[in-house]
Coordinates of C-alpha atoms in Angstrom, one line a residue:
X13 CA 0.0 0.0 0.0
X14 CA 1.3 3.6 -1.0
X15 CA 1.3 6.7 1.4
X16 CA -1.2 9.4 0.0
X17 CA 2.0 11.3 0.2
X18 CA 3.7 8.8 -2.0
X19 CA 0.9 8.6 -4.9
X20 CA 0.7 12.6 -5.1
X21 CA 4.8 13.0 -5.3
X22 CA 4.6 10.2 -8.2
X23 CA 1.4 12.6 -9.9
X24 CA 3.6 15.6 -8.9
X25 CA 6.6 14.8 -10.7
X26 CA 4.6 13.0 -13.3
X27 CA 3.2 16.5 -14.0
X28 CA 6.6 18.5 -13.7
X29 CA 7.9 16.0 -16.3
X30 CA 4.8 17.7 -18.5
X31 CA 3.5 14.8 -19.2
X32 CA 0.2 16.4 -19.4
X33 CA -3.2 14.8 -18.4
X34 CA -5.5 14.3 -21.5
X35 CA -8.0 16.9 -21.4
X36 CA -6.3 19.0 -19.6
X37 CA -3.8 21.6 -21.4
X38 CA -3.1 25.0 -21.1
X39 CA -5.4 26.3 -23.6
X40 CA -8.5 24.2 -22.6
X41 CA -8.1 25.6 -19.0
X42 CA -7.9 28.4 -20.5
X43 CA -11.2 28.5 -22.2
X44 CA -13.0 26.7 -19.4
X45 CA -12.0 30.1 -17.6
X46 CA -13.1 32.4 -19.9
X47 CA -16.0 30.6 -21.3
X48 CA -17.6 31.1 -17.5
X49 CA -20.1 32.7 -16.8
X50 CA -18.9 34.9 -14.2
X51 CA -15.9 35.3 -16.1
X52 CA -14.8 38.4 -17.3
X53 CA -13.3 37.4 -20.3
X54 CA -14.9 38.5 -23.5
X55 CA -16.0 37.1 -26.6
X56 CA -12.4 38.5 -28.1
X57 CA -10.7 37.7 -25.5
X58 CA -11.9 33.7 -25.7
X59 CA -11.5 34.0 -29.7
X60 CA -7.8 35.1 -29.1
X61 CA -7.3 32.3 -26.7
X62 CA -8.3 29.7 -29.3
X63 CA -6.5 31.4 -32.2
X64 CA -3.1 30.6 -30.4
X65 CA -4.0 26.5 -30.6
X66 CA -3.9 25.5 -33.8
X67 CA -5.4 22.7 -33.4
X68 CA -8.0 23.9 -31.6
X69 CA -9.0 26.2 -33.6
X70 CA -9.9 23.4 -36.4
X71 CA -11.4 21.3 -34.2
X72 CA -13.7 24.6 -33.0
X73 CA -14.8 25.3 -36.4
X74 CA -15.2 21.7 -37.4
X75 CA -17.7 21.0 -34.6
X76 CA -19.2 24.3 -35.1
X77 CA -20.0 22.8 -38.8
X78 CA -21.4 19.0 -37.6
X79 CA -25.3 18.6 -37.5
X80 CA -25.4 18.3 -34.1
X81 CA -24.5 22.3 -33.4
X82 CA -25.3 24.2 -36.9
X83 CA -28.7 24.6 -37.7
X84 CA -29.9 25.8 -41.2
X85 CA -31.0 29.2 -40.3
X86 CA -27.3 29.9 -39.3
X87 CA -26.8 30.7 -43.0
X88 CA -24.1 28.4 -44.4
X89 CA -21.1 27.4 -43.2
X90 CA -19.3 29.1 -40.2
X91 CA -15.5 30.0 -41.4
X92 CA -14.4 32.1 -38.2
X93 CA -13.8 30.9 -34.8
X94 CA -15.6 34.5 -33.7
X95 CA -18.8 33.7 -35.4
X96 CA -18.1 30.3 -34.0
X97 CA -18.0 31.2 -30.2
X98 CA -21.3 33.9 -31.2
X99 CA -23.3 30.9 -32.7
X100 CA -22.5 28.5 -30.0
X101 CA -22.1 30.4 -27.2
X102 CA -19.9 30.5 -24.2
X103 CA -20.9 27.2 -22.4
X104 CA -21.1 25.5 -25.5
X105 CA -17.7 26.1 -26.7
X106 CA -16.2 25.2 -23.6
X107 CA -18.1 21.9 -23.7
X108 CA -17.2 21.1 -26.8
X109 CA -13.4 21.9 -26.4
X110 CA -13.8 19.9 -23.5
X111 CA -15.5 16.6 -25.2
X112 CA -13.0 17.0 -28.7
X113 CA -10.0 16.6 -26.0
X114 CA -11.8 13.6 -24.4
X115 CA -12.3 12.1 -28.2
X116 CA -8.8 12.9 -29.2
X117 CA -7.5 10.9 -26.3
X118 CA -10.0 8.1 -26.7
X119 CA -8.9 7.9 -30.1
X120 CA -5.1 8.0 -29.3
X121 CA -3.2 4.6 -29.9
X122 CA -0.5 5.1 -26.6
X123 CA -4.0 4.7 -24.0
X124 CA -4.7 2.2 -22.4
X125 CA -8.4 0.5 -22.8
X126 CA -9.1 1.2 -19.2
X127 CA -8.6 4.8 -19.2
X128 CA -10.1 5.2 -22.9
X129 CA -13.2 3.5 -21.3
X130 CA -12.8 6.2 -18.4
X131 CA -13.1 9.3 -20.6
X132 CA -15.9 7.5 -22.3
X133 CA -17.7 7.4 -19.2
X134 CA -16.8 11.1 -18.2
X135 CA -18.1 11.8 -21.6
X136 CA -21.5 9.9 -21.1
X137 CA -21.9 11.6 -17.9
X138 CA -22.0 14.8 -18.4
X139 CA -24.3 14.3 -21.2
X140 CA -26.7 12.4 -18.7
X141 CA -26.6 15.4 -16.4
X142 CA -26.8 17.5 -19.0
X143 CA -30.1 16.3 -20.1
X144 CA -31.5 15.6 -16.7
X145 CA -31.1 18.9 -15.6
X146 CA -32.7 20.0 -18.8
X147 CA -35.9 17.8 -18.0
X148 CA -36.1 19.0 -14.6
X149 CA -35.7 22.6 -14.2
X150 CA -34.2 23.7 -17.7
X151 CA -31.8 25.3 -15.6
X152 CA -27.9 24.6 -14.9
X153 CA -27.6 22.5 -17.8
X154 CA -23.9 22.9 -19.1
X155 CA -22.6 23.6 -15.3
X156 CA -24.3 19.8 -15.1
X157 CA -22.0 19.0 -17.8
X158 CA -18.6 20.2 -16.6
X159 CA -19.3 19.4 -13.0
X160 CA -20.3 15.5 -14.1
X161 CA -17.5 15.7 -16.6
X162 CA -15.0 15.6 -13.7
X163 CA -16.4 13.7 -11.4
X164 CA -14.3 10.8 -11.8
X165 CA -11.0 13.5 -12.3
X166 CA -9.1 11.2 -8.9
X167 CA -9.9 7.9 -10.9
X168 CA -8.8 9.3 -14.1
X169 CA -5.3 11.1 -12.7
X170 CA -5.0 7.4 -11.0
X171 CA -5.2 5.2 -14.3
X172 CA -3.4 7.8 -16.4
X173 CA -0.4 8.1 -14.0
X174 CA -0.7 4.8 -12.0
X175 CA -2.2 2.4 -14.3
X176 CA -0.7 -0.6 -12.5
X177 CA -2.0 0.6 -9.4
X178 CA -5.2 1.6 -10.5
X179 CA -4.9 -2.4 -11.9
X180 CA -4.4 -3.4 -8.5
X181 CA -7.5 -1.5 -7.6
X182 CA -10.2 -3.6 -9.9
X183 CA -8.8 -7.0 -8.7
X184 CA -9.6 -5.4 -5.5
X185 CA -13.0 -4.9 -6.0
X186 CA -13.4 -8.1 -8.3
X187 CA -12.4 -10.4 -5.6
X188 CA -13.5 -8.8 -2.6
X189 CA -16.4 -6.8 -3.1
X190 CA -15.4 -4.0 -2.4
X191 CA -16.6 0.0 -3.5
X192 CA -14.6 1.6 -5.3
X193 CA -13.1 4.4 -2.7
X194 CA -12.4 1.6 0.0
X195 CA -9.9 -0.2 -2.7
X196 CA -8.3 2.7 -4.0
X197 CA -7.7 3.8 -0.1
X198 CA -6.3 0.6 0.4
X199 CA -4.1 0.4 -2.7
X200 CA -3.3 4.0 -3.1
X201 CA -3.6 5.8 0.4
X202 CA -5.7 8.0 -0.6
X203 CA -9.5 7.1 -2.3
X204 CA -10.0 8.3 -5.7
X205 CA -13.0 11.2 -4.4
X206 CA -10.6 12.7 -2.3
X207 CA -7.6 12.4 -5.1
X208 CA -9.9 14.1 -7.3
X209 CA -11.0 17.0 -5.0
X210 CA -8.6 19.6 -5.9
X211 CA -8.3 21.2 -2.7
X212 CA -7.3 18.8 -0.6
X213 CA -5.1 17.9 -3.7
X214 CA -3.4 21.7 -3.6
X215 CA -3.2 21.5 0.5
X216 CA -0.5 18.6 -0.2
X217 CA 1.6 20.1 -2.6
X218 CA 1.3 23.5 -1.9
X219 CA 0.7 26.6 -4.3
X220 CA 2.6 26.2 -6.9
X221 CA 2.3 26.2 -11.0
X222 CA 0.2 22.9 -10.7
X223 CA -2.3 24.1 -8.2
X224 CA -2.6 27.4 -9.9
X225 CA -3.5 25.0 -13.5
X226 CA -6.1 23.3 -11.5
X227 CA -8.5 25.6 -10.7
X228 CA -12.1 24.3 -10.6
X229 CA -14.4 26.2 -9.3
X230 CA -16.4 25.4 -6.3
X231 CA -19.5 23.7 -8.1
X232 CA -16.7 21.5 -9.7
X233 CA -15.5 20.4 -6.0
X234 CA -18.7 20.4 -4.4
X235 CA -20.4 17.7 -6.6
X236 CA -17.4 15.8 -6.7
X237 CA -18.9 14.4 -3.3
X238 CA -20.8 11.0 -3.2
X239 CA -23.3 10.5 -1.9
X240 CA -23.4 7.9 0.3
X241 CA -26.6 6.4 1.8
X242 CA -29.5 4.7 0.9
X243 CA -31.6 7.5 0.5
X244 CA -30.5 11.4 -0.9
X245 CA -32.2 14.1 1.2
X246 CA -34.1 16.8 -0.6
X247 CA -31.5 19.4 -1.5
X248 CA -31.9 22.7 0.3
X249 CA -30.3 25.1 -2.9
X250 CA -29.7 24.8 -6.5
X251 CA -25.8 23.7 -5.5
X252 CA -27.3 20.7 -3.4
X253 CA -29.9 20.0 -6.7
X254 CA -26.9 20.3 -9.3
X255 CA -24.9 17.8 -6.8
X256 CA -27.8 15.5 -7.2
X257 CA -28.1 16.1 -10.7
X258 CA -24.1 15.0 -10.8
X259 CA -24.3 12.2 -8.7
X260 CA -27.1 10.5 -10.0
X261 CA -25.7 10.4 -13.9
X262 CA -22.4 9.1 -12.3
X263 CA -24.2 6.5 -10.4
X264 CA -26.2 5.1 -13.7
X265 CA -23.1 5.0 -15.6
X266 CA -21.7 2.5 -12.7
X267 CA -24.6 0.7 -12.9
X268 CA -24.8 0.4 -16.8
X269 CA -20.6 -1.0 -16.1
X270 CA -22.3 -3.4 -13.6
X271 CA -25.2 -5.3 -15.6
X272 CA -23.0 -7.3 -17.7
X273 CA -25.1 -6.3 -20.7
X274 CA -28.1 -7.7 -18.7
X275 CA -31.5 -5.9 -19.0
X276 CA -32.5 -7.7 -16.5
X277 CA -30.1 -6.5 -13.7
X278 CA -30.9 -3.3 -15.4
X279 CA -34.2 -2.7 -15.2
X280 CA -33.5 -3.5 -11.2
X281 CA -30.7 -1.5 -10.7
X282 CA -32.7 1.8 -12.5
X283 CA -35.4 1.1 -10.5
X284 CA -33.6 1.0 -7.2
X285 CA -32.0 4.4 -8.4
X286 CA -34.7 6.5 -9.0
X287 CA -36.2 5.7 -5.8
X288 CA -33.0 6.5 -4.1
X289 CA -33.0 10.3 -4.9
X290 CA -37.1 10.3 -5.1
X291 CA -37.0 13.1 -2.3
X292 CA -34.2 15.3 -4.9
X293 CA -36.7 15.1 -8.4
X294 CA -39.0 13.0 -10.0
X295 CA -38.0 11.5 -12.9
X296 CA -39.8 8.2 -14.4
X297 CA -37.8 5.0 -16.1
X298 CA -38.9 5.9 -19.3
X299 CA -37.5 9.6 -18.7
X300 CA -34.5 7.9 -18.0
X301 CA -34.0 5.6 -20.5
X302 CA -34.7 8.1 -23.3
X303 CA -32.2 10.3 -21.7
X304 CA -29.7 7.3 -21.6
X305 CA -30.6 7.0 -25.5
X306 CA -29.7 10.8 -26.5
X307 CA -26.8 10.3 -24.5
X308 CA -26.1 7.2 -26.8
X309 CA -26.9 8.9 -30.1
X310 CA -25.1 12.1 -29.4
X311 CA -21.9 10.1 -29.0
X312 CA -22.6 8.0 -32.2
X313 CA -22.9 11.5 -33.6
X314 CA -19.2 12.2 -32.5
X315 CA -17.8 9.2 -33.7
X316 CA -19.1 9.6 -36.7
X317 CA -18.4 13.2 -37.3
X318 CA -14.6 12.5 -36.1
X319 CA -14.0 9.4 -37.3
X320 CA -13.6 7.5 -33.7
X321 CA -13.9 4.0 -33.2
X322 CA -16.0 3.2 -30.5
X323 CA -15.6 -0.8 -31.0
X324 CA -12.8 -1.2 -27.9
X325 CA -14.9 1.0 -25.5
X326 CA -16.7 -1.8 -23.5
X327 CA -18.6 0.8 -22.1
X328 CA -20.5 2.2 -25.5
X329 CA -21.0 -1.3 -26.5
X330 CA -23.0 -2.1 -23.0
X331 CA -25.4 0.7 -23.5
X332 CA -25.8 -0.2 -26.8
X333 CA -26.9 -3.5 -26.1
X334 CA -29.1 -2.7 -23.4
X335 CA -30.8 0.0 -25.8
X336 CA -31.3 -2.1 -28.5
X337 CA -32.7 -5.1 -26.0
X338 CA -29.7 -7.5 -27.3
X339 CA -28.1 -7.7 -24.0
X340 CA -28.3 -10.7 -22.1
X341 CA -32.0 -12.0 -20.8
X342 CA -33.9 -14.7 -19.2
X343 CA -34.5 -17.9 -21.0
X344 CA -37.7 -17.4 -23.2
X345 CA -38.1 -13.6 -22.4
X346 CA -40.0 -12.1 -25.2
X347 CA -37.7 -9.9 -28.0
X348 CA -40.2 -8.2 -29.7
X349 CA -41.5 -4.5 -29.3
X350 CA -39.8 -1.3 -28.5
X351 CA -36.7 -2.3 -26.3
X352 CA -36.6 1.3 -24.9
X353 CA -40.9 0.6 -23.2
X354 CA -40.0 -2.9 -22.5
X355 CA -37.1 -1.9 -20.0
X356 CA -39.1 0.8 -18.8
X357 CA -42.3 -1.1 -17.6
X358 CA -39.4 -3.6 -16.4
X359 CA -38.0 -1.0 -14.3
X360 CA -41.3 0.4 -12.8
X361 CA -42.1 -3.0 -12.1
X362 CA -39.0 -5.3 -10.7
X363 CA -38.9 -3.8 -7.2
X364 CA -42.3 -4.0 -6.4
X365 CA -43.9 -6.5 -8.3
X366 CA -41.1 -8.7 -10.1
X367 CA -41.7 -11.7 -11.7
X368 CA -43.3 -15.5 -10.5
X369 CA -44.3 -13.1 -7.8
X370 CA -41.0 -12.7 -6.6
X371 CA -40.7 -8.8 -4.5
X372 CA -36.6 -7.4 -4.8
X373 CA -36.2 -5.4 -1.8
X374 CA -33.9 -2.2 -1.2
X375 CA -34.0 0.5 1.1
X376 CA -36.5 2.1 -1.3
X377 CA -38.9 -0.1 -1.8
X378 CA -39.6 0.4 1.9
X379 CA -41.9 3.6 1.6
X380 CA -42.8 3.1 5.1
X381 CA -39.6 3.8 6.7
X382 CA -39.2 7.0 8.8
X383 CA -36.8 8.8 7.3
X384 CA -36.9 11.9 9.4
X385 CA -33.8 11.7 12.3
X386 CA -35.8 12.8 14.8
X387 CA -38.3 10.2 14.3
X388 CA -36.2 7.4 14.1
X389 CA -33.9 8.5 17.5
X390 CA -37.6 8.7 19.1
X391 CA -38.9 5.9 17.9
X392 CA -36.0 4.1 17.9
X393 CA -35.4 4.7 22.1
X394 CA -38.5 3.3 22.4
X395 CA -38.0 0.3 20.8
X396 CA -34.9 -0.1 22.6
X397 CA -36.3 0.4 25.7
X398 CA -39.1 -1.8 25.2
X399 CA -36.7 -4.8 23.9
X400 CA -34.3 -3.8 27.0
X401 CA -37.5 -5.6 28.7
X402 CA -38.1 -8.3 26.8
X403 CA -35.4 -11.2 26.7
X404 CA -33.2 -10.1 23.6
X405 CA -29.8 -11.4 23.3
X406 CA -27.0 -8.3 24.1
X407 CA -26.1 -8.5 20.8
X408 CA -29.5 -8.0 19.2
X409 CA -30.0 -5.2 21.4
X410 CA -26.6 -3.8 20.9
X411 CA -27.0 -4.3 17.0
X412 CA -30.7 -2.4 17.2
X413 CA -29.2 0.6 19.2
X414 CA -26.0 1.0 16.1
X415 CA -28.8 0.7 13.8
X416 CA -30.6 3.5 15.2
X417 CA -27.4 5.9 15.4
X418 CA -26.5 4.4 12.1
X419 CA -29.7 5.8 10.4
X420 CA -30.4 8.7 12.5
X421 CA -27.1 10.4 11.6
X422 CA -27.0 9.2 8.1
X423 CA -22.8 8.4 8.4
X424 CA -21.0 6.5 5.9
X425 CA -20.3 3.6 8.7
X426 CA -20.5 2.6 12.6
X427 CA -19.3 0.3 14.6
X428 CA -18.9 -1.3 18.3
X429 CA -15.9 -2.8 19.9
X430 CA -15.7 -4.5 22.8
X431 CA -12.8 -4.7 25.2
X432 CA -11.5 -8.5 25.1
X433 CA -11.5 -9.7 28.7
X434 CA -7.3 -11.9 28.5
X435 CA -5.5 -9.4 26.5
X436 CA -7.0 -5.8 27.3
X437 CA -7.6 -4.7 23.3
X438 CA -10.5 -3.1 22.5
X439 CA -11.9 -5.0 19.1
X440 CA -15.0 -4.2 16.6
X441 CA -17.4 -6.6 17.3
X442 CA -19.4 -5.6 14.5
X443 CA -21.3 -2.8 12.5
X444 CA -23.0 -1.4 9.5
X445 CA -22.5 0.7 6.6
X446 CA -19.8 1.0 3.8
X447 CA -16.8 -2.3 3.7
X448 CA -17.6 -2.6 6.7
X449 CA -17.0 -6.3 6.9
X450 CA -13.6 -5.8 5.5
X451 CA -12.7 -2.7 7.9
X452 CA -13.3 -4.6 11.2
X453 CA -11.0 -7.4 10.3
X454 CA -8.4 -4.7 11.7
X455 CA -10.4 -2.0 13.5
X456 CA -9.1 -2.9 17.3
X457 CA -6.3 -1.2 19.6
X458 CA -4.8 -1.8 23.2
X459 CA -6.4 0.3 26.0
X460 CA -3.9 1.9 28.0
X461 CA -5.0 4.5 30.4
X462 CA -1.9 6.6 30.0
X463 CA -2.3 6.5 25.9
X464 CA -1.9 10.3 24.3
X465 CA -4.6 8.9 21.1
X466 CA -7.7 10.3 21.4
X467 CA -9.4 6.5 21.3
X468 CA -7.9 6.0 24.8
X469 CA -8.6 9.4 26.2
X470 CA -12.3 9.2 25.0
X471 CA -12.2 5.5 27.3
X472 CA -10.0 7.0 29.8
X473 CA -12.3 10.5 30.8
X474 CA -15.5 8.8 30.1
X475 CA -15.9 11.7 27.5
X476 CA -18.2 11.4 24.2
X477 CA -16.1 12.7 21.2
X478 CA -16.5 14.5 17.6
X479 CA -13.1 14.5 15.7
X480 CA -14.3 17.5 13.1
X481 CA -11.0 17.1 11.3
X482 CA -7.7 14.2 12.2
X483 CA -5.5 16.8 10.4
X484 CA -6.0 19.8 12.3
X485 CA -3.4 20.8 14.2
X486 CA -3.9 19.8 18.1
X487 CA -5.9 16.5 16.7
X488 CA -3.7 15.4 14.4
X489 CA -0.9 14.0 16.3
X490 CA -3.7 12.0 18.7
X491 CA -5.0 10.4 15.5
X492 CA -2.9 6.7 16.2
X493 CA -0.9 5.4 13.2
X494 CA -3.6 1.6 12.7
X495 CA -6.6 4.2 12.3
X496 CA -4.7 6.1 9.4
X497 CA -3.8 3.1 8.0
X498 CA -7.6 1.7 7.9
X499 CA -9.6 4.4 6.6
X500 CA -10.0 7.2 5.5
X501 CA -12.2 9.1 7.0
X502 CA -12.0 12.3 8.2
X503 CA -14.3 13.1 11.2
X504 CA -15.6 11.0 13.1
X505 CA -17.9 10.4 16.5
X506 CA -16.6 8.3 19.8
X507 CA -19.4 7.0 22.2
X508 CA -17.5 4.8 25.3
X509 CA -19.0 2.4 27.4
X510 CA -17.8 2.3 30.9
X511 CA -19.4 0.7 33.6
X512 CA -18.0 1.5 37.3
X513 CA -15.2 4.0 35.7
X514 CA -14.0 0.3 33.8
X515 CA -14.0 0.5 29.8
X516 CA -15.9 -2.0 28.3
X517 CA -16.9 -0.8 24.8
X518 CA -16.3 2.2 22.5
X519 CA -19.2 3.1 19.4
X520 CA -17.5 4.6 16.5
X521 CA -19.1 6.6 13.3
X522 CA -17.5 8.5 10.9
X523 CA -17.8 10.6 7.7
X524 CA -15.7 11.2 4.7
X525 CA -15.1 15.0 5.0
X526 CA -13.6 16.8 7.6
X527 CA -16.7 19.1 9.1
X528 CA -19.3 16.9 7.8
X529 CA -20.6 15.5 11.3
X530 CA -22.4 18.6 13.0
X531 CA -24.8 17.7 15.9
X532 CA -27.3 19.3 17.5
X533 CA -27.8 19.3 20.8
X534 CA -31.2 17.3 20.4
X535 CA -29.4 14.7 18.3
X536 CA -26.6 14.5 21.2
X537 CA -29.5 13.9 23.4
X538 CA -30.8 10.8 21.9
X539 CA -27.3 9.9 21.0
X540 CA -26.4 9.5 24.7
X541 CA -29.8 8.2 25.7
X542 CA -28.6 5.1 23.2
X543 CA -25.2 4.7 24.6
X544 CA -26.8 4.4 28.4
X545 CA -29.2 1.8 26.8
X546 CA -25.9 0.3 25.4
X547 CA -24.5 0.3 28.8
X548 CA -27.7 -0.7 30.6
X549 CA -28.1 -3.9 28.3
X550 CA -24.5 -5.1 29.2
X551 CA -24.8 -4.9 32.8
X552 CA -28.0 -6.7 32.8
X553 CA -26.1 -9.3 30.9
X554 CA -23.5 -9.4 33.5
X555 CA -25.7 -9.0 36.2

């Protein structure tokens, strides 16, 4: 496993060595700059900018001239880059400089598959948010675009710079389950969300001639964010909506590398989507899947025009086939009819009615579930309290009561250790949320009273914890070496159990991003209300 420290230098010096990202030169940042909307820059002023490349000049004009931009009441053909940038407009132009670098590295002979198949996905993205966020609100279509375009900008530095790393990363996932963020942690130090968030990025290396070339703006970094539970919240501003936007078009493009061709597991997995950020739009399966189809033919479009051959992305190929219904199905499933209605009435149908009377559950097929935290820490005490009489195993109880925090607080993972009675190490037991499975193989540590890490003070004064950020400056050197090594996480909450001053447990939830955790003093409330249930339940095991 590399130190985060270690995969940056090798990106760093990678860089210095100008050996250039695709899609990311000079010029193009350039005219994502100027082509903002809160830029300055003028129509000259961007003109200028693409007169000095060449190349991109020609390719400017050329897409300015394809039958997907130029309509017939532009007059004829467009000869000037000026007329161009008029026609199309700002956001367009940055867009399209934006997708003719992606096609002119997808169509370069020195790149791998596996990034090629990367920008292809970038590529498809955007396009999805694009078009998403012009079905919903008409509004913040191309910053949809650009934000979803580099989403994945971590994963793409990663297989550009590290491809036997980024290697090591898939078998990780292929063999042991695992998301995407919890094996490049483990491989690389560092996940790819956090590689990609140029901030954090620029903190590491300082402010020099690389940071300066990578700046995003704050949209960019913002909706870089997953989003990890079951169940999206209604956004509270257009930034939260456009982060939805983002997310979602990300998500069904790892779904659509998921299904294996299989229409099937499709139909499911779309399903299971749009219920999942329900609460952030309404959208229907067959809004979706006619999005998913523009996306496809606007591609085709760009191949075509630019003479790219789209037969080695694995990626175009799978959306092709579940389009055009020749993806893999069911023994005897019907063939005939409009593919594009049959997945649709598929996918507003698997989760709740399925087939042979057969019900697929996820967390949002359960409409009845509370999902308001102060109803679930309510009625969740309650049901605690009331099991507390009845004869429940500790563990049941101890599992509802992590359950309840788990949801309530809506963190990417908890867990409970308990203190082994021979050799005085306080080990995870068990827990919910993301890997966690693989993350308490190794989530344990010696209690020691006179311990400096902020694990053994929290034991030692009896004192509930929130870690806002392991790096700031008092924190940081209390954050012990095995934790840094596990996960990634940022912030983080610390719930011990003592009973008669003597530690016998420790709850632990965390978050991805430093600040992310902020309680209020009702939530603390229930919060310590379920720890004393925790502690009550134990000592009426050991009474």
């Amino acid at each position: 496993m590399k130190s985060k420290e270690d995969t940056i230098g090798v990106i760093k010096k990678a860089l210095e060595s100008v050996r250039e990202l695709p899609v990311m030169s000079h010029t193009l940042n350039l005219v994502s700059k100027q082509s903002d909307a809160k830029s300055d820059a003028t129509v000259t002023q961007l003109t200028d900018t693409i007169l000095h490349d060449f190349a991109l000049t020609n390719k400017i004009l050329k897409i300015a001239n394809t039958a997907h931009y130029i309509k017939a009441t532009y007059g004829g053909k467009i000869n000037t880059v000026s007329r161009a940038v008029y026609i199309l407009g700002l956001d367009h132009i940055r867009n399209a400089a934006l997708s003719l670098m992606l096609f002119d590295n997808i169509n370069s002979k020195n790149l791998i598959k596996e990034l090629k198949n990367s920008l292809m996905v970038s590529f498809i993205s955007a396009i999805l948010a694009r078009e998403l966020a012009r079905e919903l609100d008409k509004k913040n279509t191309e910053e949809a675009f650009l934000c979803s375009m580099f989403f994945d900008f971590g994963k793409i530095l990663a297989t550009f710079y590290l491809p036997d790393d980024s290697f090591l990363v898939r078998e990780l996932m292929n063999k042991r389950g695992l998301i995407e963020n919890t094996a490049s942690f483990n491989v690389l130090g560092i996940s790819y969300e956090k590689l990609g968030r140029v901030r954090y990025f620029e903190n590491l290396i300082g402010k020099g001639e690389i940071a300066k070339d990578w700046q995003f703006s704050n949209q960019i970094v913002y909706c870089m964010q997953r989003y990890l539970q079951p169940k999206v919240p209604k956004p509270t501003s257009e930034l939260d909506l456009l982060r939805c936007i983002v997310n979602f078009a990300n998500e069904l493009c790892t779904l659509v590398n998921s299904t294996n061709s299989d229409t099937e597991l499709w139909s499911i997995g779309l399903n299971a989507l749009i219920e999942k950020y329900k609460d952030c739009f309404s959208i229907t399966a067959e809004q979706m899947i006619e999005i998913v189809q523009k996306a496809r033919d606007e591609v085709l479009d760009y191949a075509r025009d630019f003479s790219i051959n789209l037969d080695q992305i694995s990626f175009v190929k799978t959306i092709r086939q579940l389009l055009d219904g020749t993806g893999a199905q069911k023994k005897g499933e019907e063939k005939s009819g409009d593919p594009r209605t049959k997945l649709a009435k598929s996918a507003q149908g698997s989760a709740y009615g399925g087939s042979e009377g057969v019900q697929v559950l996820d967390m949002g097929s359960l409409s009845n579930v509370d999902d308001d935290p102060m109803v679930i820490f309510s009625r969740g005490v309650q049901e605690v309290a009331t099991a507390l009489v009845d004869d429940l195993s500790l563990n049941d109880i101890l599992r509802m009561i992590l359950e309840i925090m788990f949801r309530g607080l809506g963190t990417t993972r908890i867990i409970i250790c308990i203190k082994t009675p021979k050799d005085n190490v306080m080990e995870a037991r068990f827990g919910f949320g993301e890997d966690v499975m693989s993350v308490i193989e190794n989530f344990k540590f010696v209690v020691d009273n006179d311990a400096e890490d902020i694990f053994n003070k929290s034991l030692a004064d009896g004192a509930d914890l929130l870690i806002n950020d392991i790096n700031e400056g008092r924190v940081k050197a209390r954050i012990p070496g095995w934790y840094r090594n596990l996960l990634d996480s940022e912030t983080f909450l610390l719930f011990p159990i003592k009973i008669n001053k003597v530690p016998l447990g420790i709850i632990y939830t965390d978050k991805p991003f430093a600040g992310e955790l902020q309680i209020e003093p009702k939530v603390l409330r229930y919060l310590k209300t379920l720890r004393d249930q925790a502690i009550l339940a134990v000592k009426q095991k050991y009474k």
